[in-house]
Tab-separated table of C-alpha atoms and ligand atoms in Angstrom:
chain	number	residue	atom	x	y	z
A	14	MET	CA	13.917	23.016	18.586
A	15	GLU	CA	11.511	25.572	20.040
A	16	GLN	CA	9.778	25.714	16.674
A	17	LEU	CA	9.329	21.942	16.670
A	18	GLU	CA	7.916	22.040	20.201
A	19	LYS	CA	5.433	24.685	19.073
A	20	PHE	CA	4.552	22.509	16.088
A	21	ARG	CA	3.910	19.572	18.447
A	22	GLN	CA	1.712	21.704	20.672
A	23	ASP	CA	-0.331	23.106	17.764
A	24	THR	CA	-0.646	19.653	16.179
A	25	ARG	CA	-1.810	18.096	19.437
A	26	GLU	CA	-4.458	20.797	19.897
A	27	TRP	CA	-5.642	20.512	16.313
A	28	LEU	CA	-5.894	16.725	16.493
A	29	GLU	CA	-7.751	16.887	19.805
A	30	ALA	CA	-10.282	19.247	18.258
A	31	ASN	CA	-10.580	17.531	14.874
A	32	CYS	CA	-10.133	13.772	15.185
A	33	PRO	CA	-13.667	12.381	15.695
A	34	PRO	CA	-14.117	9.898	18.580
A	35	THR	CA	-14.825	6.826	16.407
A	36	MET	CA	-11.645	7.490	14.439
A	37	ARG	CA	-9.663	6.839	17.645
A	38	THR	CA	-10.865	3.258	17.934
A	39	PRO	CA	-9.247	0.205	16.283
A	40	MET	CA	-10.730	-0.874	12.953
A	41	ALA	CA	-12.970	-3.926	13.419
A	42	SER	CA	-12.498	-5.225	9.879
A	43	GLU	CA	-10.975	-4.445	6.489
A	44	ASP	CA	-14.351	-2.880	5.577
A	45	ASP	CA	-13.495	0.067	7.820
A	46	THR	CA	-10.585	1.023	5.544
A	47	VAL	CA	-11.196	4.335	3.779
A	48	TRP	CA	-10.069	4.206	0.144
A	49	GLY	CA	-11.869	7.323	-1.136
A	50	GLY	CA	-12.755	7.753	-4.804
A	51	ARG	CA	-15.841	8.519	-6.838
A	52	LYS	CA	-17.599	5.281	-5.869
A	53	ALA	CA	-16.869	5.454	-2.128
A	54	THR	CA	-19.666	5.122	0.393
A	55	TYR	CA	-19.133	5.931	4.067
A	56	LYS	CA	-21.082	3.803	6.527
A	57	ASN	CA	-19.580	5.944	9.290
A	58	PRO	CA	-19.879	9.683	8.433
A	59	GLU	CA	-17.022	10.434	10.840
A	60	ALA	CA	-14.665	8.563	8.511
A	61	LYS	CA	-15.453	11.054	5.732
A	62	LEU	CA	-15.190	13.976	8.131
A	63	TRP	CA	-11.755	12.784	9.305
A	64	LEU	CA	-10.606	12.341	5.694
A	65	ASP	CA	-11.789	15.837	4.707
A	66	ARG	CA	-10.255	17.498	7.750
A	67	MET	CA	-6.880	15.818	7.292
A	68	ALA	CA	-6.936	16.492	3.528
A	69	SER	CA	-7.664	20.188	4.130
A	70	ARG	CA	-4.235	20.423	5.802
A	71	GLY	CA	-2.568	18.123	3.255
A	72	TRP	CA	-1.989	15.655	6.101
A	73	THR	CA	-3.242	12.638	4.179
A	74	VAL	CA	0.210	12.944	2.566
A	75	PRO	CA	2.129	15.110	5.036
A	76	THR	CA	5.457	15.303	3.182
A	77	TRP	CA	4.246	15.989	-0.366
A	78	PRO	CA	4.796	19.592	-1.501
A	79	LYS	CA	2.058	22.094	-0.705
A	80	ALA	CA	1.963	23.035	-4.401
A	81	TYR	CA	0.267	19.680	-5.083
A	82	GLY	CA	-2.012	19.685	-2.037
A	83	GLY	CA	0.377	17.911	0.348
A	84	GLY	CA	1.258	19.026	3.853
A	85	GLY	CA	4.744	20.307	2.958
A	86	LEU	CA	6.060	19.037	6.311
A	87	THR	CA	9.736	18.460	6.983
A	88	LYS	CA	10.905	15.012	8.069
A	89	ASP	CA	11.043	16.161	11.718
A	90	GLU	CA	7.575	17.704	11.590
A	91	ASN	CA	6.168	14.555	10.012
A	92	GLN	CA	7.692	12.425	12.766
A	93	ILE	CA	5.952	14.625	15.321
A	94	LEU	CA	2.643	14.397	13.452
A	95	GLN	CA	2.920	10.583	13.289
A	96	SER	CA	3.743	10.316	16.996
A	97	GLU	CA	0.794	12.571	17.873
A	98	LEU	CA	-1.494	10.452	15.692
A	99	ARG	CA	-0.241	7.313	17.465
A	100	ARG	CA	-0.744	8.999	20.830
A	101	ILE	CA	-4.477	9.356	20.251
A	102	LYS	CA	-4.644	5.994	18.406
A	103	ALA	CA	-5.986	7.737	15.307
A	104	ARG	CA	-6.907	5.652	12.294
A	105	SER	CA	-5.308	6.385	8.963
A	106	PRO	CA	-7.653	8.856	7.213
A	107	LEU	CA	-6.962	7.407	3.765
A	108	SER	CA	-5.508	4.250	2.242
A	109	SER	CA	-4.546	4.784	-1.350
A	110	PHE	CA	-2.491	3.301	-4.187
A	111	GLY	CA	-2.230	6.922	-5.327
A	112	ILE	CA	-0.409	7.865	-2.128
A	113	TRP	CA	1.694	4.715	-1.736
A	114	MET	CA	2.673	4.047	-5.336
A	115	LEU	CA	1.598	6.391	-8.126
A	116	GLY	CA	2.116	9.752	-6.409
A	117	PRO	CA	5.812	9.269	-5.576
A	118	ALA	CA	6.434	8.105	-9.170
A	119	LEU	CA	4.577	11.129	-10.589
A	120	LEU	CA	6.545	13.492	-8.352
A	121	GLU	CA	9.717	12.110	-9.907
A	122	TYR	CA	8.749	11.528	-13.545
A	123	ALA	CA	5.551	13.425	-14.523
A	124	SER	CA	5.311	16.785	-16.291
A	125	GLU	CA	4.281	19.824	-14.245
A	126	GLU	CA	0.861	19.777	-15.902
A	127	GLN	CA	0.355	16.102	-14.979
A	128	LYS	CA	1.394	16.722	-11.367
A	129	GLN	CA	-1.107	19.586	-11.087
A	130	LYS	CA	-3.848	17.465	-12.593
A	131	PHE	CA	-3.352	14.149	-10.792
A	132	LEU	CA	-1.747	14.786	-7.393
A	133	PRO	CA	-4.279	17.072	-5.589
A	134	PRO	CA	-7.236	14.642	-6.144
A	135	ILE	CA	-5.079	11.864	-4.661
A	136	VAL	CA	-4.408	13.967	-1.549
A	137	ARG	CA	-8.124	14.700	-1.159
A	138	GLY	CA	-9.097	11.062	-1.705
A	139	GLU	CA	-11.277	12.003	-4.677
A	140	ILE	CA	-9.765	9.598	-7.198
A	141	ARG	CA	-9.006	5.958	-6.396
A	142	TRP	CA	-6.279	4.309	-8.492
A	143	CYS	CA	-5.563	0.708	-9.419
A	144	GLN	CA	-2.419	-0.901	-10.780
A	145	GLY	CA	-2.411	-2.494	-14.251
A	146	TYR	CA	0.887	-4.395	-14.270
A	147	SER	CA	0.392	-8.217	-14.186
A	148	GLU	CA	-0.963	-10.130	-17.177
A	149	PRO	CA	-1.840	-13.810	-17.611
A	150	GLY	CA	1.587	-14.375	-19.217
A	151	ALA	CA	3.550	-11.723	-17.329
A	152	GLY	CA	3.886	-11.806	-13.522
A	153	SER	CA	7.419	-12.286	-12.252
A	154	ASP	CA	8.561	-11.741	-15.851
A	155	LEU	CA	6.655	-8.473	-15.933
A	156	ALA	CA	8.568	-7.063	-18.901
A	157	GLY	CA	6.992	-9.825	-21.012
A	158	LEU	CA	3.691	-7.903	-20.961
A	159	GLN	CA	1.660	-7.795	-24.185
A	160	THR	CA	-1.116	-5.233	-23.648
A	161	LYS	CA	-0.616	-2.991	-26.624
A	162	ALA	CA	-0.989	0.776	-27.115
A	163	GLU	CA	-0.969	1.902	-30.745
A	164	ASP	CA	-0.217	5.469	-31.790
A	165	LYS	CA	-3.326	6.842	-33.535
A	166	GLY	CA	-2.183	10.430	-33.997
A	167	ASP	CA	-3.854	12.364	-31.182
A	168	HIS	CA	-4.411	9.317	-28.930
A	169	TYR	CA	-3.266	5.776	-28.103
A	170	LEU	CA	-5.523	2.801	-28.728
A	171	VAL	CA	-5.151	0.220	-25.951
A	172	ASN	CA	-5.989	-3.486	-26.360
A	173	GLY	CA	-5.149	-6.388	-24.048
A	174	GLN	CA	-5.714	-7.943	-20.650
A	175	LYS	CA	-4.442	-7.465	-17.113
A	176	ILE	CA	-4.970	-9.806	-14.188
A	177	TRP	CA	-4.945	-9.670	-10.365
A	178	THR	CA	-5.777	-5.944	-10.668
A	179	SER	CA	-6.608	-5.186	-7.030
A	180	TYR	CA	-9.931	-3.329	-6.655
A	181	ALA	CA	-10.175	-2.559	-10.400
A	182	ASP	CA	-13.973	-2.664	-10.062
A	183	LYS	CA	-13.857	0.005	-7.355
A	184	ALA	CA	-11.130	2.224	-8.805
A	185	ASP	CA	-11.636	5.370	-10.881
A	186	TRP	CA	-8.356	5.424	-12.809
A	187	ILE	CA	-5.596	2.962	-13.646
A	188	PHE	CA	-1.816	3.331	-13.987
A	189	CYS	CA	-1.039	0.851	-16.685
A	190	LEU	CA	2.016	-0.639	-18.354
A	191	VAL	CA	1.566	-1.028	-22.107
A	192	ARG	CA	3.679	-2.248	-24.996
A	193	THR	CA	4.416	0.533	-27.483
A	194	ASP	CA	7.235	-1.272	-29.334
A	195	SER	CA	6.975	-5.003	-29.873
A	196	THR	CA	10.476	-5.338	-31.351
A	197	LYS	CA	12.015	-4.689	-27.918
A	198	LYS	CA	11.332	-6.031	-24.409
A	199	HIS	CA	12.095	-3.569	-21.569
A	200	ASP	CA	12.648	-0.681	-24.010
A	201	GLY	CA	9.245	-1.136	-25.620
A	202	ILE	CA	7.128	-0.423	-22.533
A	203	SER	CA	5.300	2.842	-21.730
A	204	PHE	CA	3.465	4.119	-18.644
A	205	LEU	CA	-0.110	5.301	-19.287
A	206	LEU	CA	-2.863	6.730	-17.075
A	207	PHE	CA	-6.522	6.392	-17.959
A	208	ASP	CA	-10.045	6.569	-16.611
A	209	MET	CA	-11.668	3.213	-15.802
A	210	ASP	CA	-14.948	4.668	-17.124
A	211	SER	CA	-13.429	4.970	-20.625
A	212	PRO	CA	-15.410	2.986	-23.229
A	213	GLY	CA	-13.797	-0.440	-23.747
A	214	VAL	CA	-12.624	-1.010	-20.146
A	215	GLU	CA	-14.148	-3.997	-18.342
A	216	ALA	CA	-13.201	-5.178	-14.838
A	217	ARG	CA	-14.411	-8.692	-13.941
A	218	PRO	CA	-14.013	-9.493	-10.220
A	219	ILE	CA	-12.236	-12.794	-9.441
A	220	SER	CA	-14.159	-14.671	-6.739
A	221	MET	CA	-12.080	-16.339	-4.055
A	222	ILE	CA	-13.102	-19.336	-1.958
A	223	SER	CA	-13.934	-16.896	0.867
A	224	GLY	CA	-16.530	-15.182	-1.328
A	225	ALA	CA	-14.492	-11.969	-1.413
A	226	SER	CA	-13.246	-10.470	-4.696
A	227	PRO	CA	-10.317	-8.226	-3.902
A	228	PHE	CA	-8.947	-8.369	-7.449
A	229	CYS	CA	-10.131	-8.520	-11.054
A	230	GLU	CA	-9.368	-9.597	-14.563
A	231	THR	CA	-9.294	-6.337	-16.500
A	232	PHE	CA	-9.944	-6.203	-20.239
A	233	PHE	CA	-9.196	-3.361	-22.658
A	234	THR	CA	-10.877	-3.270	-26.071
A	235	ASP	CA	-10.032	-0.276	-28.276
A	236	VAL	CA	-9.665	2.059	-25.283
A	237	LYS	CA	-8.793	5.586	-26.428
A	238	VAL	CA	-6.217	7.305	-24.203
A	239	PRO	CA	-5.211	10.945	-24.819
A	240	LYS	CA	-1.499	11.325	-25.531
A	241	SER	CA	-1.207	13.778	-22.653
A	242	HIS	CA	-1.696	10.802	-20.296
A	243	LEU	CA	1.635	9.220	-21.170
A	244	VAL	CA	4.013	9.677	-18.201
A	245	GLY	CA	7.670	10.208	-19.099
A	246	GLU	CA	8.945	9.333	-22.548
A	247	LEU	CA	7.493	6.834	-24.988
A	248	ASN	CA	9.140	3.392	-24.528
A	249	LYS	CA	10.832	4.512	-21.297
A	250	GLY	CA	8.062	3.295	-18.977
A	251	TRP	CA	10.108	0.434	-17.518
A	252	THR	CA	12.213	2.854	-15.461
A	253	ILE	CA	9.048	4.372	-13.963
A	254	ALA	CA	7.508	0.915	-13.476
A	255	LYS	CA	10.532	-0.263	-11.476
A	256	ARG	CA	10.618	2.845	-9.313
A	257	LEU	CA	6.902	2.498	-8.570
A	258	LEU	CA	7.481	-1.140	-7.585
A	259	GLN	CA	10.120	-0.003	-5.101
A	260	HIS	CA	7.573	2.343	-3.522
A	261	GLU	CA	5.045	-0.509	-3.468
A	262	ARG	CA	7.580	-2.794	-1.794
A	263	ASP	CA	8.397	-0.108	0.804
A	264	MET	CA	4.679	0.077	1.588
A	265	ILE	CA	4.250	-3.698	1.821
A	266	SER	CA	7.349	-4.031	4.065
A	267	GLY	CA	5.630	-1.698	6.518
A	268	MET	CA	3.185	-4.521	7.238
A	269	GLY	CA	5.998	-6.215	9.124
A	270	LEU	CA	5.672	-3.416	11.673
A	271	GLY	CA	2.275	-4.803	12.577
A	272	SER	CA	-0.256	-2.186	11.565
A	273	GLY	CA	-2.853	-4.547	10.031
A	274	VAL	CA	-6.364	-5.317	11.249
A	275	GLY	CA	-6.268	-7.491	14.343
A	276	SER	CA	-2.824	-6.345	15.384
A	277	SER	CA	-4.298	-3.766	17.737
A	278	ALA	CA	-4.700	-6.664	20.149
A	279	SER	CA	-1.089	-6.863	21.280
A	280	LEU	CA	0.362	-10.331	21.318
A	281	GLU	CA	0.682	-10.296	25.113
A	282	SER	CA	-2.865	-9.251	25.857
A	283	LEU	CA	-4.141	-11.768	23.324
A	284	ALA	CA	-2.052	-14.502	24.965
A	285	LYS	CA	-3.301	-13.491	28.427
A	286	ASP	CA	-6.891	-13.725	27.175
A	287	TYR	CA	-6.426	-17.306	25.999
A	288	PHE	CA	-3.753	-18.691	28.352
A	289	GLY	CA	-4.352	-16.627	31.479
A	290	GLU	CA	-1.643	-14.817	33.451
A	291	SER	CA	0.564	-15.542	36.390
A	292	ASN	CA	2.392	-12.759	38.257
A	293	GLY	CA	1.362	-10.316	35.521
A	294	LYS	CA	2.981	-12.459	32.799
A	295	VAL	CA	1.515	-14.713	30.130
A	296	ALA	CA	1.006	-18.020	31.929
A	297	SER	CA	2.769	-20.189	29.324
A	298	ALA	CA	6.581	-19.904	29.380
A	299	ALA	CA	6.900	-21.386	25.875
A	300	LEU	CA	4.487	-18.820	24.487
A	301	ARG	CA	6.309	-16.003	26.290
A	302	GLU	CA	9.494	-16.986	24.473
A	303	HIS	CA	7.778	-16.902	21.050
A	304	ILE	CA	6.242	-13.506	21.800
A	305	VAL	CA	9.529	-11.999	22.966
A	306	GLN	CA	11.323	-13.308	19.877
A	307	GLN	CA	8.648	-11.852	17.591
A	308	LYS	CA	8.791	-8.496	19.352
A	309	MET	CA	12.593	-8.353	19.250
A	310	ASP	CA	12.619	-9.160	15.525
A	311	GLY	CA	9.935	-6.526	14.959
A	312	LYS	CA	11.881	-3.886	16.865
A	313	ALA	CA	15.137	-4.662	15.034
A	314	PHE	CA	13.272	-4.529	11.721
A	315	ALA	CA	11.659	-1.174	12.585
A	316	LEU	CA	15.017	0.352	13.549
A	317	THR	CA	16.778	-0.923	10.419
A	318	LEU	CA	13.917	0.323	8.260
A	319	GLN	CA	14.055	3.733	9.928
A	320	ARG	CA	17.822	4.039	9.495
A	321	THR	CA	17.731	3.007	5.843
A	322	THR	CA	14.819	5.343	5.078
A	323	GLU	CA	16.684	8.240	6.665
A	324	GLU	CA	19.822	7.415	4.687
A	325	ALA	CA	17.900	7.181	1.402
A	326	LYS	CA	17.830	10.147	-0.935
A	327	ALA	CA	14.830	12.296	-0.036
A	328	GLY	CA	11.661	11.260	-1.811
A	329	GLN	CA	13.272	8.489	-3.869
A	330	GLY	CA	12.751	5.542	-1.574
A	331	MET	CA	15.364	2.926	-0.775
A	332	GLY	CA	16.121	1.719	-4.293
A	333	ALA	CA	16.898	-1.989	-4.693
A	334	ALA	CA	17.241	-2.331	-0.897
A	335	SER	CA	13.410	-2.213	-0.854
A	336	SER	CA	13.581	-5.877	-1.860
A	337	ILE	CA	15.385	-6.806	1.379
A	338	PHE	CA	12.687	-5.139	3.430
A	339	LYS	CA	9.848	-6.492	1.299
A	340	TYR	CA	11.200	-10.004	1.755
A	341	TYR	CA	11.765	-9.750	5.501
A	342	GLY	CA	8.756	-7.541	6.374
A	343	THR	CA	6.309	-9.934	4.728
A	344	GLU	CA	7.859	-12.957	6.468
A	345	LEU	CA	7.616	-11.125	9.787
A	346	ASN	CA	3.988	-10.203	9.160
A	347	LYS	CA	3.086	-13.794	8.265
A	348	ARG	CA	4.875	-15.097	11.382
A	349	ARG	CA	3.007	-12.614	13.586
A	350	TYR	CA	-0.342	-13.868	12.301
A	351	GLU	CA	0.764	-17.509	12.671
A	352	LEU	CA	1.562	-16.765	16.311
A	353	MET	CA	-1.821	-15.094	16.841
A	354	LEU	CA	-3.562	-18.142	15.385
A	355	GLU	CA	-1.509	-20.435	17.622
A	356	ILE	CA	-2.551	-18.355	20.633
A	357	MET	CA	-6.230	-18.446	19.660
A	358	GLY	CA	-6.236	-22.234	19.177
A	359	THR	CA	-9.577	-23.538	17.901
A	360	GLN	CA	-11.034	-20.012	18.195
A	361	GLY	CA	-8.770	-19.146	15.267
A	362	LEU	CA	-10.602	-21.534	12.964
A	363	GLY	CA	-13.759	-19.468	12.423
A	364	TRP	CA	-14.731	-17.629	9.276
A	365	THR	CA	-18.225	-16.551	10.398
A	366	GLY	CA	-20.627	-17.679	13.116
A	367	GLU	CA	-21.752	-16.913	16.619
A	368	GLY	CA	-19.086	-19.025	18.305
A	369	PHE	CA	-16.432	-16.463	17.332
A	370	THR	CA	-15.936	-12.838	18.315
A	371	ASP	CA	-15.479	-10.101	15.682
A	372	GLN	CA	-11.840	-9.859	16.735
A	373	GLU	CA	-11.276	-13.587	16.257
A	374	ILE	CA	-12.832	-13.512	12.806
A	375	GLY	CA	-10.850	-10.372	11.941
A	376	VAL	CA	-7.548	-11.989	12.962
A	377	THR	CA	-8.302	-15.243	11.114
A	378	ARG	CA	-9.161	-13.387	7.906
A	379	SER	CA	-6.062	-11.206	8.193
A	380	TRP	CA	-3.964	-14.350	8.764
A	381	LEU	CA	-5.225	-15.814	5.492
A	382	ARG	CA	-4.794	-12.503	3.667
A	383	SER	CA	-1.206	-12.221	4.930
A	384	LYS	CA	-0.258	-15.237	2.785
A	385	GLY	CA	-0.544	-13.018	-0.302
A	386	ASN	CA	2.019	-10.548	1.067
A	387	SER	CA	4.969	-12.565	-0.185
A	388	ILE	CA	3.418	-12.757	-3.699
A	389	GLU	CA	1.979	-9.251	-4.349
A	390	GLY	CA	4.411	-6.568	-5.458
A	391	GLY	CA	6.787	-9.326	-6.655
A	392	THR	CA	7.257	-12.732	-5.019
A	393	SER	CA	9.834	-13.486	-2.325
A	394	GLU	CA	11.908	-15.458	-4.854
A	395	VAL	CA	11.984	-12.428	-7.142
A	396	GLN	CA	13.053	-10.199	-4.214
A	397	LEU	CA	15.936	-12.569	-3.474
A	398	ASN	CA	16.987	-12.356	-7.140
A	399	VAL	CA	16.952	-8.537	-6.956
A	400	VAL	CA	19.003	-8.591	-3.738
A	401	ALA	CA	21.543	-10.966	-5.329
A	402	LYS	CA	21.904	-8.865	-8.491
A	403	ARG	CA	21.348	-5.258	-7.469
A	404	VAL	CA	22.372	-5.166	-3.806
A	405	LEU	CA	25.114	-7.824	-3.578
A	406	ASN	CA	26.215	-7.452	-7.233
A	407	LEU	CA	26.469	-11.207	-7.674
A	408	PRO	CA	26.817	-12.470	-11.263
A	409	ASP	CA	23.705	-13.696	-13.169
B	20	FAD	C1	-3.056	-10.139	-3.033
B	20	FAD	C2	-2.476	-9.818	-4.384
B	20	FAD	C3	-2.755	-8.588	-4.973
B	20	FAD	C4	-2.226	-8.294	-6.238
B	20	FAD	N1	-2.535	-7.067	-6.809
B	20	FAD	C5	-2.050	-6.758	-8.029
B	20	FAD	C6	-2.404	-5.514	-8.655
B	20	FAD	O1	-3.130	-4.689	-8.091
B	20	FAD	N2	-1.922	-5.254	-9.883
B	20	FAD	C7	-1.110	-6.123	-10.541
B	20	FAD	O2	-0.696	-5.793	-11.649
B	20	FAD	N3	-0.768	-7.315	-9.988
B	20	FAD	C8	-1.228	-7.658	-8.759
B	20	FAD	N4	-0.914	-8.865	-8.172
B	20	FAD	C9	-0.139	-9.837	-8.955
B	20	FAD	C10	1.291	-10.040	-8.475
B	20	FAD	O3	2.087	-8.938	-8.791
B	20	FAD	C11	1.800	-11.323	-9.135
B	20	FAD	O4	1.015	-12.400	-8.625
B	20	FAD	C12	3.255	-11.583	-8.849
B	20	FAD	O5	4.066	-10.642	-9.486
B	20	FAD	C13	3.690	-13.006	-9.286
B	20	FAD	O6	3.344	-13.256	-10.588
B	20	FAD	P1	2.519	-14.568	-11.009
B	20	FAD	O7	1.339	-14.663	-10.111
B	20	FAD	O8	2.276	-14.504	-12.476
B	20	FAD	O9	3.468	-15.782	-10.648
B	20	FAD	P2	4.644	-16.392	-11.547
B	20	FAD	O10	5.486	-15.285	-12.074
B	20	FAD	O11	4.037	-17.332	-12.536
B	20	FAD	O12	5.474	-17.189	-10.468
B	20	FAD	C14	5.111	-18.510	-10.041
B	20	FAD	C15	6.167	-19.013	-9.075
B	20	FAD	O13	7.446	-19.100	-9.734
B	20	FAD	C16	8.423	-18.350	-9.027
B	20	FAD	N5	9.345	-17.692	-9.980
B	20	FAD	C17	9.008	-17.041	-11.116
B	20	FAD	N6	10.110	-16.565	-11.714
B	20	FAD	C18	11.165	-16.877	-10.923
B	20	FAD	C19	12.580	-16.657	-11.009
B	20	FAD	N7	13.117	-15.966	-12.018
B	20	FAD	N8	13.351	-17.135	-10.003
B	20	FAD	C20	12.812	-17.837	-8.963
B	20	FAD	N9	11.481	-18.088	-8.839
B	20	FAD	C21	10.670	-17.618	-9.804
B	20	FAD	C22	7.640	-17.309	-8.271
B	20	FAD	O14	8.366	-16.844	-7.127
B	20	FAD	C23	6.375	-18.074	-7.888
B	20	FAD	O15	6.609	-18.818	-6.728
B	20	FAD	C24	-1.415	-9.215	-6.918
B	20	FAD	C25	-1.134	-10.444	-6.308
B	20	FAD	C26	-1.658	-10.757	-5.063
B	20	FAD	C27	-1.343	-12.071	-4.440
């Protein structure tokens, strides 16, 4: 106990000395997110400083082993670190598919050599990863994927197409599901890692109605991938793919806790801004009821998530139960944004323009973005199927 108190004290002092002032303010837009990688540019130099300082302690990924650049913290120490970060309202130093998805899968399934090669650059934010799972004919039925990797002796030759590859045009490397045996379905899939700068890789951004292009169509034409970049055994990639999806779903469920852009404005203070207050409370009784319900659901969700995470086997996530949390967390997140829009009224209708504040535009954009939460990482319908089969053991 004394040791933990000392850890809290040291952590507090270190954070006070090392977290730059602008990194203690809420993010104004998604553009403030730090993704790292070879192509990263930092409009605010303090964002890079904060990333480098946290990475030097392994605190971009506090619980990964020190041997791979992580912080090596125990669960209790990490809880203290997170509460100290919340205390000073620190921004996350690094957002990363490498941290949320690939890293945990590599820790479980990769060779020692692969862990040494790929994990430390993830911790330091040097390499940005993207996810090559979905294809035009394989979304919910992911195991129907057709992108092919042929054995050419010392390397694989990859041909095919992925779609909805988030940030493929900004990423440095891809973790990719490929077909290595076309006579089988699930047992013919392998898990490959390769550089997006390899000859034959082309990422074409998909333009949305908003003008943004958060994802791409990604084409592979005779891409040579060294055999040492196969993770796990040949044709056994489906097991790794599923585990990685569970980590992805755990990450997406966390959105239900309300950490997205725009959420820094608490529901109450937002409601007071638009509806006024009476006796210190939001003036509208009907709105108060909606806010209380949302907060109670959020609290219950957070506690259930915490309990289940603590019960889960260390480092292996929640297994199929991730689908319960993915389903509910994304619904909760969407409801929270719906409520914010309701509170903002016509001020929640702006996309750009002088009649709207940055916060209003930020919330409106996040509200629209939240609609994708119940599709990405597997749709809500697919989560309900997983819960029926793997959690409740209902017949097919
Ligand atoms: C914002 C966003 C980011 C994404 N990023 C990535 C990425 O980085 N990498 C990547 O590989 N993919 C990514 N995706 C793709 C995502 O994984 C797929 O969109 C998702 O798996 C659904 O596949 P689909 O779009 O082909 O829909 P389909 O599989 O065609 O589904 C269409 C509809 O049918 C329903 N349906 C399908 N099968 C069943 C069934 N068995 N039972 C009941 N209902 C069913 C679905 O729920 C859905 O409503 C992203 C998607 C979004 C929205």
